Amino acid sequence: MMQVSDIKWSVSEKEVAQNAFESAYSREIDALMKEVCEKASAIADLQDVWKLHDFLSARRHEIEGKYDYKYPILIFVFAQLVKEGWLQLNELEGLEASKLSKIAAIARMS
Amino acid sequence: MMQVSDIKWSVSEKEVAQNAFESAYSREIDALMKEVCEKASAIADLQDVWKLHDFLSARRHEIEGKYDYKYPILIFVFAQLVKEGWLQLNELEGLEASKLSKIAAIARMS
């Protein structure tokens, strides 16, 4: 069984990880802002307003839960970001091969 | 003490009340949609997105609570709408004088 919570991160790995994390976050936030503006500009009635509210509630909950920069869970965070397309595996170059393979393997799980 | 919940509404009064209620609702919803579009078009960063979400949460809660068309509480509903400016007292012409004076009196309370 993988003990990902015991994985150690070197100083240079932490730097790679922080940059990758911030890149993914920035991409997802940019996409969110674009989507909010599109939805808002298409508002035609009150239902659209409440749909925008529901959308924001769900996205806020999801984003606040997902971008949790803690080393014991970072393998899982990166795997999810790769799976969702906010991060490419090659942006994690500089991490140990064993970390990269764990991230890739978890990202492939459905 | 006013027993507003015992007040009877005639058929013609119900028609006046329904029209006034719908006018106020329509005005407030139009203003809300305009405000949402303005806020959305001014979104510059993630904080603005979450501020829009907070704004929508508060307005939705308020509007869903306020527009409650039930005769036992309608005097209070109209008083609040008058106080907030979504309804003018003269749009309630056709109601009994005693109802109008109750609505006006409650609307003047702070």
PDB file of C-alpha atoms in Angstrom:
ATOM      1  CA  MET A   1       0.000   0.000   0.000  1.00  0.00           C
ATOM      2  CA  MET A   2       1.250   3.498  -0.837  1.00  0.00           C
ATOM      3  CA  GLN A   3       2.076   5.574   2.189  1.00  0.00           C
ATOM      4  CA  VAL A   4       1.868   8.871   0.369  1.00  0.00           C
ATOM      5  CA  SER A   5       1.450  10.838   3.590  1.00  0.00           C
ATOM      6  CA  ASP A   6       4.993   9.823   4.643  1.00  0.00           C
ATOM      7  CA  ILE A   7       6.591  11.112   1.442  1.00  0.00           C
ATOM      8  CA  LYS A   8       9.355  13.635   1.979  1.00  0.00           C
ATOM      9  CA  TRP A   9       9.701  16.724  -0.211  1.00  0.00           C
ATOM     10  CA  SER A  10      13.124  18.265  -0.810  1.00  0.00           C
ATOM     11  CA  VAL A  11      13.610  22.016  -1.026  1.00  0.00           C
ATOM     12  CA  SER A  12      13.868  21.926  -4.830  1.00  0.00           C
ATOM     13  CA  GLU A  13      10.808  19.672  -5.062  1.00  0.00           C
ATOM     14  CA  LYS A  14       8.858  22.085  -2.891  1.00  0.00           C
ATOM     15  CA  GLU A  15       9.709  24.835  -5.328  1.00  0.00           C
ATOM     16  CA  VAL A  16       8.529  22.791  -8.317  1.00  0.00           C
ATOM     17  CA  ALA A  17       5.381  21.844  -6.423  1.00  0.00           C
ATOM     18  CA  GLN A  18       4.566  25.400  -5.400  1.00  0.00           C
ATOM     19  CA  ASN A  19       4.980  26.692  -8.945  1.00  0.00           C
ATOM     20  CA  ALA A  20       2.858  23.907 -10.406  1.00  0.00           C
ATOM     21  CA  PHE A  21       0.175  24.453  -7.791  1.00  0.00           C
ATOM     22  CA  GLU A  22       0.042  28.180  -8.486  1.00  0.00           C
ATOM     23  CA  SER A  23      -0.067  27.649 -12.255  1.00  0.00           C
ATOM     24  CA  ALA A  24      -3.003  25.271 -11.991  1.00  0.00           C
ATOM     25  CA  TYR A  25      -4.830  27.557  -9.584  1.00  0.00           C
ATOM     26  CA  SER A  26      -4.297  30.552 -11.811  1.00  0.00           C
ATOM     27  CA  ARG A  27      -5.615  28.656 -14.862  1.00  0.00           C
ATOM     28  CA  GLU A  28      -8.687  27.396 -13.094  1.00  0.00           C
ATOM     29  CA  ILE A  29      -9.476  30.833 -11.640  1.00  0.00           C
ATOM     30  CA  ASP A  30      -9.052  32.498 -15.036  1.00  0.00           C
ATOM     31  CA  ALA A  31     -11.406  29.938 -16.566  1.00  0.00           C
ATOM     32  CA  LEU A  32     -13.890  30.476 -13.738  1.00  0.00           C
ATOM     33  CA  MET A  33     -13.875  34.256 -14.151  1.00  0.00           C
ATOM     34  CA  LYS A  34     -14.391  33.885 -17.892  1.00  0.00           C
ATOM     35  CA  GLU A  35     -17.298  31.495 -17.332  1.00  0.00           C
ATOM     36  CA  VAL A  36     -18.889  33.789 -14.735  1.00  0.00           C
ATOM     37  CA  CYS A  37     -18.716  36.734 -17.129  1.00  0.00           C
ATOM     38  CA  GLU A  38     -20.242  34.662 -19.933  1.00  0.00           C
ATOM     39  CA  LYS A  39     -23.068  33.432 -17.727  1.00  0.00           C
ATOM     40  CA  ALA A  40     -23.697  36.903 -16.338  1.00  0.00           C
ATOM     41  CA  SER A  41     -23.828  38.508 -19.759  1.00  0.00           C
ATOM     42  CA  ALA A  42     -26.423  35.913 -20.834  1.00  0.00           C
ATOM     43  CA  ILE A  43     -28.765  36.557 -17.894  1.00  0.00           C
ATOM     44  CA  ALA A  44     -32.288  36.973 -19.259  1.00  0.00           C
ATOM     45  CA  ASP A  45     -34.501  36.230 -16.274  1.00  0.00           C
ATOM     46  CA  LEU A  46     -34.477  35.537 -12.558  1.00  0.00           C
ATOM     47  CA  GLN A  47     -33.932  31.824 -13.085  1.00  0.00           C
ATOM     48  CA  ASP A  48     -30.644  32.656 -14.789  1.00  0.00           C
ATOM     49  CA  VAL A  49     -29.630  34.750 -11.773  1.00  0.00           C
ATOM     50  CA  TRP A  50     -30.300  31.884  -9.368  1.00  0.00           C
ATOM     51  CA  LYS A  51     -28.574  29.440 -11.728  1.00  0.00           C
ATOM     52  CA  LEU A  52     -25.504  31.685 -11.597  1.00  0.00           C
ATOM     53  CA  HIS A  53     -25.778  31.651  -7.819  1.00  0.00           C
ATOM     54  CA  ASP A  54     -25.967  27.844  -7.752  1.00  0.00           C
ATOM     55  CA  PHE A  55     -23.007  27.653 -10.107  1.00  0.00           C
ATOM     56  CA  LEU A  56     -20.919  29.952  -7.897  1.00  0.00           C
ATOM     57  CA  SER A  57     -21.883  28.057  -4.739  1.00  0.00           C
ATOM     58  CA  ALA A  58     -20.742  24.773  -6.261  1.00  0.00           C
ATOM     59  CA  ARG A  59     -17.525  26.141  -7.773  1.00  0.00           C
ATOM     60  CA  ARG A  60     -16.551  27.986  -4.603  1.00  0.00           C
ATOM     61  CA  HIS A  61     -17.031  24.887  -2.499  1.00  0.00           C
ATOM     62  CA  GLU A  62     -15.081  22.787  -4.992  1.00  0.00           C
ATOM     63  CA  ILE A  63     -12.185  25.216  -5.452  1.00  0.00           C
ATOM     64  CA  GLU A  64     -11.786  25.973  -1.771  1.00  0.00           C
ATOM     65  CA  GLY A  65     -11.670  22.247  -1.048  1.00  0.00           C
ATOM     66  CA  LYS A  66      -9.355  21.327  -3.893  1.00  0.00           C
ATOM     67  CA  TYR A  67      -6.544  23.869  -3.589  1.00  0.00           C
ATOM     68  CA  ASP A  68      -5.248  22.741  -0.246  1.00  0.00           C
ATOM     69  CA  TYR A  69      -1.453  23.005  -0.269  1.00  0.00           C
ATOM     70  CA  LYS A  70      -0.397  20.457   2.352  1.00  0.00           C
ATOM     71  CA  TYR A  71       2.482  18.061   1.689  1.00  0.00           C
ATOM     72  CA  PRO A  72       0.808  14.958   3.145  1.00  0.00           C
ATOM     73  CA  ILE A  73      -1.981  15.202   0.538  1.00  0.00           C
ATOM     74  CA  LEU A  74      -0.166  16.979  -2.287  1.00  0.00           C
ATOM     75  CA  ILE A  75       0.196  13.826  -4.400  1.00  0.00           C
ATOM     76  CA  PHE A  76      -3.599  13.543  -4.464  1.00  0.00           C
ATOM     77  CA  VAL A  77      -4.093  17.246  -5.117  1.00  0.00           C
ATOM     78  CA  PHE A  78      -1.752  17.110  -8.125  1.00  0.00           C
ATOM     79  CA  ALA A  79      -3.342  13.895  -9.390  1.00  0.00           C
ATOM     80  CA  GLN A  80      -6.751  15.556  -9.386  1.00  0.00           C
ATOM     81  CA  LEU A  81      -5.423  18.684 -11.113  1.00  0.00           C
ATOM     82  CA  VAL A  82      -3.757  16.552 -13.808  1.00  0.00           C
ATOM     83  CA  LYS A  83      -6.919  14.516 -14.262  1.00  0.00           C
ATOM     84  CA  GLU A  84      -9.018  17.645 -14.648  1.00  0.00           C
ATOM     85  CA  GLY A  85      -6.556  19.184 -17.079  1.00  0.00           C
ATOM     86  CA  TRP A  86      -5.466  22.155 -14.957  1.00  0.00           C
ATOM     87  CA  LEU A  87      -1.936  20.782 -14.757  1.00  0.00           C
ATOM     88  CA  GLN A  88       0.290  18.802 -17.147  1.00  0.00           C
ATOM     89  CA  LEU A  89       2.517  16.075 -15.772  1.00  0.00           C
ATOM     90  CA  ASN A  90       5.574  17.673 -17.385  1.00  0.00           C
ATOM     91  CA  GLU A  91       5.074  20.747 -15.210  1.00  0.00           C
ATOM     92  CA  LEU A  92       5.995  18.516 -12.286  1.00  0.00           C
ATOM     93  CA  GLU A  93       9.415  17.655 -13.708  1.00  0.00           C
ATOM     94  CA  GLY A  94      11.938  17.963 -10.915  1.00  0.00           C
ATOM     95  CA  LEU A  95       9.932  15.790  -8.544  1.00  0.00           C
ATOM     96  CA  GLU A  96      11.260  12.308  -7.761  1.00  0.00           C
ATOM     97  CA  ALA A  97      10.279   9.661 -10.314  1.00  0.00           C
ATOM     98  CA  SER A  98       8.347   7.776  -7.621  1.00  0.00           C
ATOM     99  CA  LYS A  99       6.186  10.834  -6.900  1.00  0.00           C
ATOM    100  CA  LEU A 100       5.524  11.401 -10.586  1.00  0.00           C
ATOM    101  CA  SER A 101       4.482   7.814 -11.125  1.00  0.00           C
ATOM    102  CA  LYS A 102       2.146   7.917  -8.123  1.00  0.00           C
ATOM    103  CA  ILE A 103       0.560  11.140  -9.383  1.00  0.00           C
ATOM    104  CA  ALA A 104       0.167   9.695 -12.883  1.00  0.00           C
ATOM    105  CA  ALA A 105      -1.304   6.460 -11.556  1.00  0.00           C
ATOM    106  CA  ILE A 106      -3.847   8.205  -9.297  1.00  0.00           C
ATOM    107  CA  ALA A 107      -4.770  10.638 -12.079  1.00  0.00           C
ATOM    108  CA  ARG A 108      -5.621   7.692 -14.338  1.00  0.00           C
ATOM    109  CA  MET A 109      -8.050   6.232 -11.797  1.00  0.00           C
ATOM    110  CA  SER A 110     -11.636   7.028 -12.595  1.00  0.00           C
TER     111      SER A 110
ATOM    112  CA  MET B   1     -53.756  45.889  19.115  1.00  0.00           C
ATOM    113  CA  MET B   2     -54.115  45.361  15.388  1.00  0.00           C
ATOM    114  CA  GLN B   3     -55.355  41.937  14.450  1.00  0.00           C
ATOM    115  CA  VAL B   4     -54.048  42.109  10.904  1.00  0.00           C
ATOM    116  CA  SER B   5     -54.185  38.366  10.452  1.00  0.00           C
ATOM    117  CA  ASP B   6     -57.977  38.455  10.777  1.00  0.00           C
ATOM    118  CA  ILE B   7     -58.419  41.042   8.029  1.00  0.00           C
ATOM    119  CA  LYS B   8     -60.709  39.982   5.215  1.00  0.00           C
ATOM    120  CA  TRP B   9     -59.866  40.677   1.589  1.00  0.00           C
ATOM    121  CA  SER B  10     -62.689  41.150  -0.953  1.00  0.00           C
ATOM    122  CA  VAL B  11     -62.409  39.849  -4.507  1.00  0.00           C
ATOM    123  CA  SER B  12     -61.648  43.314  -5.881  1.00  0.00           C
ATOM    124  CA  GLU B  13     -59.100  43.958  -3.134  1.00  0.00           C
ATOM    125  CA  LYS B  14     -57.403  40.681  -3.935  1.00  0.00           C
ATOM    126  CA  GLU B  15     -57.046  41.818  -7.524  1.00  0.00           C
ATOM    127  CA  VAL B  16     -55.505  45.147  -6.483  1.00  0.00           C
ATOM    128  CA  ALA B  17     -53.202  43.317  -4.073  1.00  0.00           C
ATOM    129  CA  GLN B  18     -52.060  40.779  -6.631  1.00  0.00           C
ATOM    130  CA  ASN B  19     -51.270  43.465  -9.209  1.00  0.00           C
ATOM    131  CA  ALA B  20     -49.372  45.574  -6.685  1.00  0.00           C
ATOM    132  CA  PHE B  21     -47.426  42.560  -5.466  1.00  0.00           C
ATOM    133  CA  GLU B  22     -46.454  41.592  -8.998  1.00  0.00           C
ATOM    134  CA  SER B  23     -45.414  45.141  -9.877  1.00  0.00           C
ATOM    135  CA  ALA B  24     -43.151  45.411  -6.853  1.00  0.00           C
ATOM    136  CA  TYR B  25     -41.650  41.990  -7.512  1.00  0.00           C
ATOM    137  CA  SER B  26     -41.016  42.801 -11.140  1.00  0.00           C
ATOM    138  CA  ARG B  27     -39.291  46.088 -10.208  1.00  0.00           C
ATOM    139  CA  GLU B  28     -37.087  44.516  -7.605  1.00  0.00           C
ATOM    140  CA  ILE B  29     -36.114  41.640  -9.902  1.00  0.00           C
ATOM    141  CA  ASP B  30     -35.306  44.043 -12.745  1.00  0.00           C
ATOM    142  CA  ALA B  31     -33.109  46.072 -10.394  1.00  0.00           C
ATOM    143  CA  LEU B  32     -31.422  42.906  -9.154  1.00  0.00           C
ATOM    144  CA  MET B  33     -30.647  41.686 -12.667  1.00  0.00           C
ATOM    145  CA  LYS B  34     -29.213  45.065 -13.564  1.00  0.00           C
ATOM    146  CA  GLU B  35     -27.044  45.073 -10.445  1.00  0.00           C
ATOM    147  CA  VAL B  36     -25.826  41.515 -11.101  1.00  0.00           C
ATOM    148  CA  CYS B  37     -24.826  42.430 -14.650  1.00  0.00           C
ATOM    149  CA  GLU B  38     -22.987  45.533 -13.424  1.00  0.00           C
ATOM    150  CA  LYS B  39     -21.120  43.595 -10.750  1.00  0.00           C
ATOM    151  CA  ALA B  40     -20.288  40.773 -13.148  1.00  0.00           C
ATOM    152  CA  SER B  41     -18.951  43.114 -15.792  1.00  0.00           C
ATOM    153  CA  ALA B  42     -16.661  44.709 -13.186  1.00  0.00           C
ATOM    154  CA  ILE B  43     -15.118  41.411 -12.041  1.00  0.00           C
ATOM    155  CA  ALA B  44     -11.345  41.813 -11.941  1.00  0.00           C
ATOM    156  CA  ASP B  45     -10.184  39.080  -9.587  1.00  0.00           C
ATOM    157  CA  LEU B  46     -11.333  36.086  -7.614  1.00  0.00           C
ATOM    158  CA  GLN B  47     -12.377  38.207  -4.646  1.00  0.00           C
ATOM    159  CA  ASP B  48     -14.885  39.955  -6.905  1.00  0.00           C
ATOM    160  CA  VAL B  49     -16.284  36.566  -7.937  1.00  0.00           C
ATOM    161  CA  TRP B  50     -16.798  35.521  -4.323  1.00  0.00           C
ATOM    162  CA  LYS B  51     -18.238  38.956  -3.487  1.00  0.00           C
ATOM    163  CA  LEU B  52     -20.772  38.445  -6.267  1.00  0.00           C
ATOM    164  CA  HIS B  53     -21.552  35.046  -4.778  1.00  0.00           C
ATOM    165  CA  ASP B  54     -22.067  36.549  -1.307  1.00  0.00           C
ATOM    166  CA  PHE B  55     -24.270  39.256  -2.804  1.00  0.00           C
ATOM    167  CA  LEU B  56     -26.431  36.688  -4.616  1.00  0.00           C
ATOM    168  CA  SER B  57     -26.718  34.508  -1.505  1.00  0.00           C
ATOM    169  CA  ALA B  58     -27.967  37.445   0.552  1.00  0.00           C
ATOM    170  CA  ARG B  59     -30.362  38.777  -2.097  1.00  0.00           C
ATOM    171  CA  ARG B  60     -31.811  35.358  -2.843  1.00  0.00           C
ATOM    172  CA  HIS B  61     -32.482  34.708   0.820  1.00  0.00           C
ATOM    173  CA  GLU B  62     -34.026  38.140   1.233  1.00  0.00           C
ATOM    174  CA  ILE B  63     -36.213  38.033  -1.887  1.00  0.00           C
ATOM    175  CA  GLU B  64     -37.445  34.502  -1.324  1.00  0.00           C
ATOM    176  CA  GLY B  65     -38.424  35.440   2.219  1.00  0.00           C
ATOM    177  CA  LYS B  66     -40.029  38.755   1.361  1.00  0.00           C
ATOM    178  CA  TYR B  67     -42.300  37.901  -1.559  1.00  0.00           C
ATOM    179  CA  ASP B  68     -44.638  35.636   0.313  1.00  0.00           C
ATOM    180  CA  TYR B  69     -48.174  36.185  -0.971  1.00  0.00           C
ATOM    181  CA  LYS B  70     -50.322  35.115   1.955  1.00  0.00           C
ATOM    182  CA  TYR B  71     -53.317  37.188   3.053  1.00  0.00           C
ATOM    183  CA  PRO B  72     -52.693  36.910   6.815  1.00  0.00           C
ATOM    184  CA  ILE B  73     -49.312  38.649   6.397  1.00  0.00           C
ATOM    185  CA  LEU B  74     -49.949  40.734   3.288  1.00  0.00           C
ATOM    186  CA  ILE B  75     -50.294  44.010   5.222  1.00  0.00           C
ATOM    187  CA  PHE B  76     -46.732  43.534   6.482  1.00  0.00           C
ATOM    188  CA  VAL B  77     -45.420  42.468   3.090  1.00  0.00           C
ATOM    189  CA  PHE B  78     -46.852  45.606   1.471  1.00  0.00           C
ATOM    190  CA  ALA B  79     -45.602  47.818   4.296  1.00  0.00           C
ATOM    191  CA  GLN B  80     -42.069  46.532   3.747  1.00  0.00           C
ATOM    192  CA  LEU B  81     -42.293  46.988  -0.020  1.00  0.00           C
ATOM    193  CA  VAL B  82     -43.538  50.559   0.436  1.00  0.00           C
ATOM    194  CA  LYS B  83     -40.792  51.288   2.926  1.00  0.00           C
ATOM    195  CA  GLU B  84     -38.135  49.964   0.577  1.00  0.00           C
ATOM    196  CA  GLY B  85     -39.551  51.909  -2.352  1.00  0.00           C
ATOM    197  CA  TRP B  86     -40.594  48.943  -4.501  1.00  0.00           C
ATOM    198  CA  LEU B  87     -44.247  49.950  -4.168  1.00  0.00           C
ATOM    199  CA  GLN B  88     -46.065  53.263  -3.913  1.00  0.00           C
ATOM    200  CA  LEU B  89     -49.033  53.586  -1.588  1.00  0.00           C
ATOM    201  CA  ASN B  90     -51.210  54.886  -4.443  1.00  0.00           C
ATOM    202  CA  GLU B  91     -50.769  51.569  -6.244  1.00  0.00           C
ATOM    203  CA  LEU B  92     -52.816  50.049  -3.438  1.00  0.00           C
ATOM    204  CA  GLU B  93     -55.840  52.260  -4.125  1.00  0.00           C
ATOM    205  CA  GLY B  94     -58.922  50.087  -4.064  1.00  0.00           C
ATOM    206  CA  LEU B  95     -58.056  48.539  -0.721  1.00  0.00           C
ATOM    207  CA  GLU B  96     -60.143  49.522   2.298  1.00  0.00           C
ATOM    208  CA  ALA B  97     -59.007  52.749   3.984  1.00  0.00           C
ATOM    209  CA  SER B  98     -58.252  50.825   7.178  1.00  0.00           C
ATOM    210  CA  LYS B  99     -55.861  48.526   5.328  1.00  0.00           C
ATOM    211  CA  LEU B 100     -54.117  51.449   3.631  1.00  0.00           C
ATOM    212  CA  SER B 101     -53.646  53.270   6.920  1.00  0.00           C
ATOM    213  CA  LYS B 102     -52.223  50.145   8.562  1.00  0.00           C
ATOM    214  CA  ILE B 103     -49.793  49.632   5.672  1.00  0.00           C
ATOM    215  CA  ALA B 104     -48.731  53.280   5.770  1.00  0.00           C
ATOM    216  CA  ALA B 105     -48.299  53.211   9.546  1.00  0.00           C
ATOM    217  CA  ILE B 106     -46.187  50.052   9.512  1.00  0.00           C
ATOM    218  CA  ALA B 107     -44.111  51.349   6.589  1.00  0.00           C
ATOM    219  CA  ARG B 108     -43.245  54.462   8.595  1.00  0.00           C
ATOM    220  CA  MET B 109     -41.906  52.406  11.511  1.00  0.00           C
ATOM    221  CA  SER B 110     -38.132  52.172  11.527  1.00  0.00           C
TER     222      SER B 110
END
